[in-house]
């Protein structure tokens, strides 16, 4: 099974609440997820976007919609792909109106399912205008964000459910694992904490995260270790122990398998 991770790098948003980036890539973006909403506007080339069976080919002029908490990846099919990325945290746009509370929270909680891509002219036009303004302190940019989300709900929404995706018990245990990742955790301990049998816990966990509990824990530990190394918080051995790897040699093997470089290379 392909591994994916929660992107650990924090995003700095503009005064209007956005982050924009421009890329020219010849390779892809590995599988990951994050809490923010992300939109990819392809200008040239072709990309395969999505995850698993839920993939689509994105051509120039189209927009790839990545809702919060959605595992996603991209692979460049042409010689190169040039695209813009627009990122924002939906929670920054919550307000006290009923329509905003209901619709934005539904998107953030994963209750709204969108088509992967859209090339509706009004959507593309709104995206381009918002992208041009998003780095400036502009109320127009805020208004365009609401307009763009409304267009997505009109032209790209597949359906909406009343309940969030995933077992709420498993979502709680994910938070527990992220808080106690450095401790010795086992499937038996986690299942007991949930009140589930080991088999039922593993099945529900995989339905929510697409991976086993121990694989999720290992990847989360590795991502935390990468942050410690990048910030200079100790040498490889001390970081390994601090992040739940009592054997530095095993940590090095896992780190290289996940990131493609040993921890010493990542540190440098």
Short mmCIF file of N, CA and C in Angstrom, two decimals, residues 11-14 17-23 39 84-88 127 130-136:
data_model
loop_
_atom_site.label_atom_id
_atom_site.label_comp_id
_atom_site.label_asym_id
_atom_site.label_seq_id
_atom_site.Cartn_x
_atom_site.Cartn_y
_atom_site.Cartn_z
N UNK A 11 1.93 26.63 7.06
CA UNK A 11 1.73 27.56 5.96
C UNK A 11 1.50 28.95 6.52
N UNK A 12 2.23 29.92 6.00
CA UNK A 12 2.04 31.31 6.40
C UNK A 12 1.05 31.96 5.45
N UNK A 13 -0.03 32.49 6.00
CA UNK A 13 -1.08 33.08 5.19
C UNK A 13 -0.93 34.59 5.12
N UNK A 14 -1.40 35.16 4.02
CA UNK A 14 -1.38 36.61 3.83
C UNK A 14 -2.40 37.26 4.76
N UNK A 17 -5.71 35.94 4.33
CA UNK A 17 -5.96 34.55 4.70
C UNK A 17 -5.60 33.53 3.66
N UNK A 18 -4.72 33.86 2.70
CA UNK A 18 -4.38 32.94 1.62
C UNK A 18 -2.87 32.73 1.53
N UNK A 19 -2.50 31.66 0.85
CA UNK A 19 -1.12 31.43 0.46
C UNK A 19 -1.15 30.98 -0.99
N UNK A 20 -0.33 31.61 -1.83
CA UNK A 20 -0.32 31.26 -3.25
C UNK A 20 1.10 30.89 -3.67
N UNK A 21 1.20 29.94 -4.58
CA UNK A 21 2.50 29.51 -5.09
C UNK A 21 2.39 29.16 -6.57
N UNK A 22 3.50 29.31 -7.26
CA UNK A 22 3.56 28.99 -8.68
C UNK A 22 4.64 27.93 -8.89
N UNK A 23 4.32 26.89 -9.67
CA UNK A 23 5.25 25.79 -9.86
C UNK A 23 5.41 25.45 -11.33
N UNK A 39 -6.30 24.42 -3.98
CA UNK A 39 -6.79 24.45 -5.35
C UNK A 39 -5.61 24.56 -6.30
N UNK A 84 -0.62 27.02 -10.81
CA UNK A 84 -0.73 27.85 -9.62
C UNK A 84 -1.43 27.05 -8.52
N UNK A 85 -1.03 27.30 -7.28
CA UNK A 85 -1.67 26.66 -6.12
C UNK A 85 -2.19 27.75 -5.19
N UNK A 86 -3.44 27.62 -4.79
CA UNK A 86 -4.04 28.56 -3.85
C UNK A 86 -4.47 27.78 -2.62
N UNK A 87 -4.03 28.23 -1.44
CA UNK A 87 -4.30 27.52 -0.19
C UNK A 87 -4.96 28.45 0.81
N UNK A 88 -5.92 27.93 1.58
CA UNK A 88 -6.53 28.70 2.66
C UNK A 88 -7.21 27.75 3.63
N UNK A 127 -11.31 32.05 -9.79
CA UNK A 127 -10.03 31.62 -9.23
C UNK A 127 -8.92 32.57 -9.65
N UNK A 130 -9.12 35.86 -7.79
CA UNK A 130 -8.73 35.70 -6.39
C UNK A 130 -7.22 35.49 -6.27
N UNK A 131 -6.65 34.70 -7.16
CA UNK A 131 -5.21 34.43 -7.11
C UNK A 131 -4.42 35.73 -7.27
N UNK A 132 -4.90 36.63 -8.11
CA UNK A 132 -4.19 37.89 -8.35
C UNK A 132 -4.25 38.83 -7.16
N UNK A 133 -5.23 38.64 -6.26
CA UNK A 133 -5.42 39.55 -5.13
C UNK A 133 -5.06 38.95 -3.78
N UNK A 134 -4.82 37.64 -3.73
CA UNK A 134 -4.82 36.94 -2.45
C UNK A 134 -3.67 37.34 -1.52
N UNK A 135 -2.59 37.88 -2.04
CA UNK A 135 -1.47 38.22 -1.18
C UNK A 135 -1.58 39.64 -0.62
N UNK A 136 -2.62 40.37 -0.96
CA UNK A 136 -2.79 41.74 -0.48
C UNK A 136 -3.93 41.79 0.53
#
